[in-house]
XYZ file of C-alpha atoms in Angstrom:
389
model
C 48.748 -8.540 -5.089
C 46.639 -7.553 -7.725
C 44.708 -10.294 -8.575
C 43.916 -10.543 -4.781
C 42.552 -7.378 -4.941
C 40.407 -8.431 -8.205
C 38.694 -11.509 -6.159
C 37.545 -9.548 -3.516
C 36.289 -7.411 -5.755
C 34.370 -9.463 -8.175
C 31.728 -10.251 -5.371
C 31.320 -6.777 -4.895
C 29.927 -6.522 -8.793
C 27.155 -9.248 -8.009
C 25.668 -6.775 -6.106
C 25.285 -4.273 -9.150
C 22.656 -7.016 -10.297
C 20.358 -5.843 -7.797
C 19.593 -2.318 -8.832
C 16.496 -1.430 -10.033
C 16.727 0.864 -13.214
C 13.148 1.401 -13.535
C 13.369 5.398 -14.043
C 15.604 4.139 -17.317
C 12.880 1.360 -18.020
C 9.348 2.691 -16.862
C 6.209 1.381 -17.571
C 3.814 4.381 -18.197
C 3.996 6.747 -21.093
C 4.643 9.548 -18.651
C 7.832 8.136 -17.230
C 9.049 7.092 -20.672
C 8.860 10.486 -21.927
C 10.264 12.041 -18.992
C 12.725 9.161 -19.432
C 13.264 10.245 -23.008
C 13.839 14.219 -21.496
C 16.733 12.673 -19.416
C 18.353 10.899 -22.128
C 18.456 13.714 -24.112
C 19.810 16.223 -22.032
C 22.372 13.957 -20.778
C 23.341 13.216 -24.142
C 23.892 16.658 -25.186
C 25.890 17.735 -21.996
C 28.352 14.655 -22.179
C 29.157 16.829 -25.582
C 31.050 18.936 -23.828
C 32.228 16.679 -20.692
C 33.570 13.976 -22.879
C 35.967 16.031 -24.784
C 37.118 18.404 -21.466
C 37.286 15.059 -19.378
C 39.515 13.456 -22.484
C 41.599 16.407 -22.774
C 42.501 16.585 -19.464
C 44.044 12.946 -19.459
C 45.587 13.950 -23.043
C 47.150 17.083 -21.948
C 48.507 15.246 -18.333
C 50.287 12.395 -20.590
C 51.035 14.783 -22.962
C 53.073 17.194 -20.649
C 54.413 14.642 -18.132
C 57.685 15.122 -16.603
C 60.487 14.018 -18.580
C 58.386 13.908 -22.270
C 59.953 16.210 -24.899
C 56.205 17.953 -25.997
C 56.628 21.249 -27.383
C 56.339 23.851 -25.496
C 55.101 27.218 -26.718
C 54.794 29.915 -24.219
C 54.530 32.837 -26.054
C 50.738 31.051 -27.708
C 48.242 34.070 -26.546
C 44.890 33.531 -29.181
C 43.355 31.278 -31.223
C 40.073 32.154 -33.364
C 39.498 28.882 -34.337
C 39.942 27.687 -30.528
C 37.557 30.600 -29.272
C 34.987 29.744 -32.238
C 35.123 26.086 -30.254
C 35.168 27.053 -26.706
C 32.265 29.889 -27.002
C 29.594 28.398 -29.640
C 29.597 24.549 -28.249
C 28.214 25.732 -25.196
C 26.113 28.197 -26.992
C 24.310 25.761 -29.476
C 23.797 23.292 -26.264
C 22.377 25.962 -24.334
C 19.875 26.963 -27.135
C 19.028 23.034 -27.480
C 18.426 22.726 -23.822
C 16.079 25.516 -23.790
C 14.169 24.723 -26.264
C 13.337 21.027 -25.250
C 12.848 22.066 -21.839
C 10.426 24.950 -22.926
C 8.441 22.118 -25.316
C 8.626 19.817 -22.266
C 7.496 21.527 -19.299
C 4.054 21.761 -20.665
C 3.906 18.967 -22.438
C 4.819 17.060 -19.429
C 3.118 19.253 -16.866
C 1.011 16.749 -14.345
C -1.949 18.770 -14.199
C -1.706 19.154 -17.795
C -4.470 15.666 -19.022
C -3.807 12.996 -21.627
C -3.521 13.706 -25.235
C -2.851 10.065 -25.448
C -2.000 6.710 -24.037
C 1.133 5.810 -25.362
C 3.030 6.780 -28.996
C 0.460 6.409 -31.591
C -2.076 6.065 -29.455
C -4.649 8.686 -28.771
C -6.656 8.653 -25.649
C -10.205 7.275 -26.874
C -12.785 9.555 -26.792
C -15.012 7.280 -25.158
C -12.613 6.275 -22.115
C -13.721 8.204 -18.750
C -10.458 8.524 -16.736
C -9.819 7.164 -13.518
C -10.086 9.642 -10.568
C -7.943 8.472 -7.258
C -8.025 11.362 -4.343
C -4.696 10.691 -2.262
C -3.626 11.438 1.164
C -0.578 11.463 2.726
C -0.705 10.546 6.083
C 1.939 10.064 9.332
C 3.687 7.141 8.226
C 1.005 5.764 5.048
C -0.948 6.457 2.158
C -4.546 6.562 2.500
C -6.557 6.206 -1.724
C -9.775 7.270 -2.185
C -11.789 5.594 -5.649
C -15.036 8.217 -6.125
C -16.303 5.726 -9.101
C -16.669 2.773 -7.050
C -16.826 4.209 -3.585
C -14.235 2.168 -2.254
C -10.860 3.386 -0.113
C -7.718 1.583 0.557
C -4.583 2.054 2.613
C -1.226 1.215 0.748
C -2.479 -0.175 -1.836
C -3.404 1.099 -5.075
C -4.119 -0.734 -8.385
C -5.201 0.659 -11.816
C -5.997 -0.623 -15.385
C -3.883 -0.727 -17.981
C -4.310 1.830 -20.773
C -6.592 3.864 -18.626
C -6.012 7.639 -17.854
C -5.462 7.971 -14.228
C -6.188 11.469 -12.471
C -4.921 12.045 -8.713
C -5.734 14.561 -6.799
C -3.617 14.779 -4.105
C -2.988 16.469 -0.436
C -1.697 15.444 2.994
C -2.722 15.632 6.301
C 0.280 17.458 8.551
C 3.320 17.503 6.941
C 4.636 17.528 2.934
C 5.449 14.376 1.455
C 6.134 13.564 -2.091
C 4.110 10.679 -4.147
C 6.049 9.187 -6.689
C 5.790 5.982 -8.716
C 9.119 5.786 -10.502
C 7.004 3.101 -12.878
C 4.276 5.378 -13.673
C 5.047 9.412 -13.295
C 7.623 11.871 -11.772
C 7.154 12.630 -8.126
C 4.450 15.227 -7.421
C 3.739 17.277 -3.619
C 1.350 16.529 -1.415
C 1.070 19.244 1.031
C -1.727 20.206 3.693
C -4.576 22.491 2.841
C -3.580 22.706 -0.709
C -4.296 19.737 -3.813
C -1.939 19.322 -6.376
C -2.742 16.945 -9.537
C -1.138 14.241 -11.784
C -2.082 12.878 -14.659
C -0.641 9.425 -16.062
C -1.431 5.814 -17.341
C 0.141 2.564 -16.930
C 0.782 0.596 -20.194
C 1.910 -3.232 -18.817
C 0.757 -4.763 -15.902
C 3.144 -6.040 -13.342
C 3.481 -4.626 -9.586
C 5.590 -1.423 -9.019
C 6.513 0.407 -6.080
C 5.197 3.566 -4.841
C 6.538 5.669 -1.963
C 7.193 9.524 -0.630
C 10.266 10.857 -1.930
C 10.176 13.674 1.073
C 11.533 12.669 3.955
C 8.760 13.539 6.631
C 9.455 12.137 10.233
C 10.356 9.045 12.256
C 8.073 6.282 9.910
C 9.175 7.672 6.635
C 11.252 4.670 5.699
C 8.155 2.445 5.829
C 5.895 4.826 3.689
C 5.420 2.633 0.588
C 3.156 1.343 -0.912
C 2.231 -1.366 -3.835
C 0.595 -0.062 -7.007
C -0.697 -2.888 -9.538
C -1.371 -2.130 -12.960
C -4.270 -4.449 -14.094
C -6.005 -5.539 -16.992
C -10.213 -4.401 -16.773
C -11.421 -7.984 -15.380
C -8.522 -7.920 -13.119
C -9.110 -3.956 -11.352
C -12.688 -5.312 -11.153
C -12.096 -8.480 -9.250
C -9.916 -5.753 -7.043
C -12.508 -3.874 -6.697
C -14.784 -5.919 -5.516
C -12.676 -7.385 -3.151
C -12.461 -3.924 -1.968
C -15.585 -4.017 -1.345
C -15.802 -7.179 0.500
C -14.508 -5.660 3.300
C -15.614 -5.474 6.939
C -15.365 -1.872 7.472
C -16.179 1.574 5.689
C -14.066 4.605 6.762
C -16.199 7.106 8.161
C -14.911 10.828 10.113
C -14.101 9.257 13.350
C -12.594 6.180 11.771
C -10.471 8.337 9.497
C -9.501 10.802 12.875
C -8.008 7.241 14.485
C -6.164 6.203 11.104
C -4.951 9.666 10.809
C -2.750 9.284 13.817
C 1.140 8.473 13.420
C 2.085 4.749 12.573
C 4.601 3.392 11.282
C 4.788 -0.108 8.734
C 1.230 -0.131 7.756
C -0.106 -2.760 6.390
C -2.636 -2.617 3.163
C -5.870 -2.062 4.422
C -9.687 -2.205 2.687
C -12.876 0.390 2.973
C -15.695 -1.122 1.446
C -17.069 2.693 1.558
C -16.195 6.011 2.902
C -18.199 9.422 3.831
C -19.069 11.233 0.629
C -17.221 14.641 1.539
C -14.477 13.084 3.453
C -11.630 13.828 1.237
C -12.780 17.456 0.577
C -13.521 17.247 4.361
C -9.331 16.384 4.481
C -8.569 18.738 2.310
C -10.070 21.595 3.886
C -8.847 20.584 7.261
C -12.089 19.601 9.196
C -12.678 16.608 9.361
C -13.060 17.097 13.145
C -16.128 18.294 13.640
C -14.867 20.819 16.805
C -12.929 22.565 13.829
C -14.389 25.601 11.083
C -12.929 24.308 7.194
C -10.543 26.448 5.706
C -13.593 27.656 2.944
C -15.557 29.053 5.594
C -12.813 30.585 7.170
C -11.460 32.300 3.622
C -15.144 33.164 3.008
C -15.895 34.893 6.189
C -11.987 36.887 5.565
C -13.540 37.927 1.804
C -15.819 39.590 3.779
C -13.835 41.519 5.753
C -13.108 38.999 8.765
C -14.568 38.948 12.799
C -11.485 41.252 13.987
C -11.297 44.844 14.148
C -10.961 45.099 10.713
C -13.881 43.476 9.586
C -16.247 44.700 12.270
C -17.804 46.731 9.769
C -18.362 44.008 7.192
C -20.536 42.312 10.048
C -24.555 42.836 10.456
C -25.999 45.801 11.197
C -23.179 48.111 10.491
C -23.691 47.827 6.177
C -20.477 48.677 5.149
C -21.205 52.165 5.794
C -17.351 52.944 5.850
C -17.830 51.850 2.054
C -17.739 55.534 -0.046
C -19.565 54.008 -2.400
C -22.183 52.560 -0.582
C -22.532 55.719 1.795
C -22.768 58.052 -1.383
C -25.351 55.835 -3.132
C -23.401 55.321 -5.984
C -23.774 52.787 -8.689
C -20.041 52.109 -9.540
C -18.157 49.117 -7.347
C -19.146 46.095 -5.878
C -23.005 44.921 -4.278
C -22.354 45.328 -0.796
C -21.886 41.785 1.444
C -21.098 41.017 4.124
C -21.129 38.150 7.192
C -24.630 37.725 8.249
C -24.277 34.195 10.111
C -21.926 31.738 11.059
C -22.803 27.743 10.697
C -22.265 25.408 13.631
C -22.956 21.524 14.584
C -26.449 22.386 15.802
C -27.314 25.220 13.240
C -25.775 23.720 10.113
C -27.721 26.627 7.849
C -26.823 29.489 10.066
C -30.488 30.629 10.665
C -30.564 31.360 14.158
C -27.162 32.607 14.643
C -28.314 35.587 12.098
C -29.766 37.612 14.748
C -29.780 41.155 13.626
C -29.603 40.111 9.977
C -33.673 38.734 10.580
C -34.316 41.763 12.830
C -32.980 44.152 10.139
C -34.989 42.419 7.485
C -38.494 42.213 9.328
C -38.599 45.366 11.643
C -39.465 47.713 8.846
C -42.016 45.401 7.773
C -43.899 45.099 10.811
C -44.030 48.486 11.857
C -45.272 49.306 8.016
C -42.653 52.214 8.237
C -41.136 53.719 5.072
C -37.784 53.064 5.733
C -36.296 51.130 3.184
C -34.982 47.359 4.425
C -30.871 46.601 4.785
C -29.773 44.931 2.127
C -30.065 41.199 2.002
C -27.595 39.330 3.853
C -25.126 36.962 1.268
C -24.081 34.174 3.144
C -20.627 32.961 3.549
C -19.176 30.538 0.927
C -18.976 26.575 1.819
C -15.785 24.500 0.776
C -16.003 22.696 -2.418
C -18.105 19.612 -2.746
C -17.785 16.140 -4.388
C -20.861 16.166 -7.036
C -24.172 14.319 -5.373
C -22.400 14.697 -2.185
C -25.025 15.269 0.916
C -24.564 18.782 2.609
C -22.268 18.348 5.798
C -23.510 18.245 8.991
C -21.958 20.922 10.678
C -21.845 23.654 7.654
């Protein structure tokens, strides 16, 4: 009966040959040190488990039914057995901690290269590569600043090279993670996160979200090809032999759920669309999160900031009221930006009034204070100024 058992069974192991072990065989000096982490820590708990997990078989032989083992019930303390029990653990614990302390920041993804591999200092002369990333409903949308180019599941890199992503989402949290290449980092809306790696061989690897996020998260993968130089810049211009750039609207349409995307080319892309993303207004009906935590620095549009708003000049402010020279200049919100005043001029109102009454009549009353505008979101370098900001 057994060796029925054993052939159906055999079969069964063919199937082991299938798994992919590429967290235990990475190809980027990230993952092999993180690799390295998990080796070691296994390592030094299996000190413990082996000998508990071979004692318990010992001790069950040992004290089977109907086996004449001594039995000693009157056995209370042991030094030697305490000296065991307490400073294994002890010693393991004080190990642990003090790789993991060394490791988090030495392994932290925001933290950048120190160097390419073991040995092998990042060259001082070697600009890394940026890649802004977006998690979309069901796909992953790359951004390439350098070369102006954007894809859609599909993201390649040469070898060797420091890579830095940037990376949010557009609705929900997702997780980006290359087993190949790095541990799995958040992407989560309004907010970036960063990772720092390189990819020593080339080869393809997967790529995927490690978060499960809704109906089309099975299908959220993507390829990532590590590349020699003249390889990533035959991709790249293939990239950019494509029929279509990715502007605001086109983005808005790709942004909506799908699931099984295929890899798609951008042979360009809107300057300040990611930081557009990122901020959350990419619709142009819609104020981005800067302005909004600008205009709530100074006070806010409710009731509570309806003294931080033009003409009232923060006279609630002791400080201010008293003419004193201790605290902060006094600001406030003197305009708000729209599609058809991108510079807030003509929304200021009061704030020009205040400012050129005095003048005019040649009173001697003093003028208000200038007004400080309110604070636009971040901007890619050489980017053009957006048109509704």
């Amino acid at each position: 009966m057994s060796r029925i058992r054993a052939l159906f069974v055999l079969p069964l192991l063919t199937l082991l040959g299938g798994c992919n072990l590429v967290v235990l065989n990475p190809a980027g000096d990230m993952a092999i040190q993180q690799r390295d982490l998990i080796v070691v820590a296994t390592v030094l708990m299996l000190i413990v488990v082996l000998p508990v997990m071979a004692l318990t078989v010992f001790f069950a032989w040992r004290y089977r039914k109907g086996n004449d083992a001594d039995y000693k019930p009157d056995w209370d303390h042991s030094l030697k057995l305490e000296l065991i029990i307490w400073a294994a653990p002890l010693l393991i614990i004080i190990c642990l901690g003090s790789v993991t302390w060394v490791t988090t920041h030495m392994l932290d993804p925001y933290r950048p290269l120190d160097r390419i591999a073991e040995g092998r200092p990042v060259p001082q002369d070697v600009k890394p590569l940026e890649v802004e990333v977006v998690a979309l409903d069901w796909k992953w949308l790359f951004f390439y600043p350098e070369y102006g180019v954007a894809t859609v599941n599909e993201l390649a890199a040469p070898i060797d090279r420091p890579i830095t992503f940037k990376i949010t989402a557009s609705s929900v949290m997702n997780s980006f993670f290359i087993p190949a290449l790095a541990g799995q980092i958040y992407a989560m809306p309004g907010m970036e996160t960063k990772l720092h790696a390189v990819i020593n061989k080339p080869g393809v690897y997967d790529g995927f979200s490690a978060n499960y996020s809704g109906a089309g998260f099975s299908g959220m993968r993507f390829k990532f090809h590590g590349m020699s130089n003249d390889d990533f810049a035959d991709w790249v211009a293939k990239v950019r032999g494509a029929d279509q750039t990715l502007d605001r609207q086109t983005y808005l349409a790709l942004e909506r759920p799908s699931e099984n995307v295929p890899p798609a080319y951008y042979a360009g892309y809107q300057d300040d669309l990611y930081q557009r993303i990122l901020n959350m207004c990419v619709d142009p009906a819609k104020m981005c999160m800067g302005e909004m935590m600008a205009i709530d620095g100074k006070g806010g549009l409710g009731v509570e900031g309806i003294h931080n708003v033009l003409p009232k000049e923060l006279e609630y402010d002791k400080h201010q009221r008293r003419g004193a020279i201790f605290g902060p200049q006094p600001s406030y919100v003197a305009s708000l930006c729209t599609d058809t005043d991108p510079f807030g001029t003509r929304g200021a109102g009061a704030a020009g009034k205040t400012e050129q009454e005095p003048r005019q009549a040649g009173a001697g009353t003093a003028p208000s204070p200038a007004a400080t505008p309110i604070s636009l979101p971040a901007q890619p370098r050489n980017a053009p100024r957006p048109d509704n900001i």
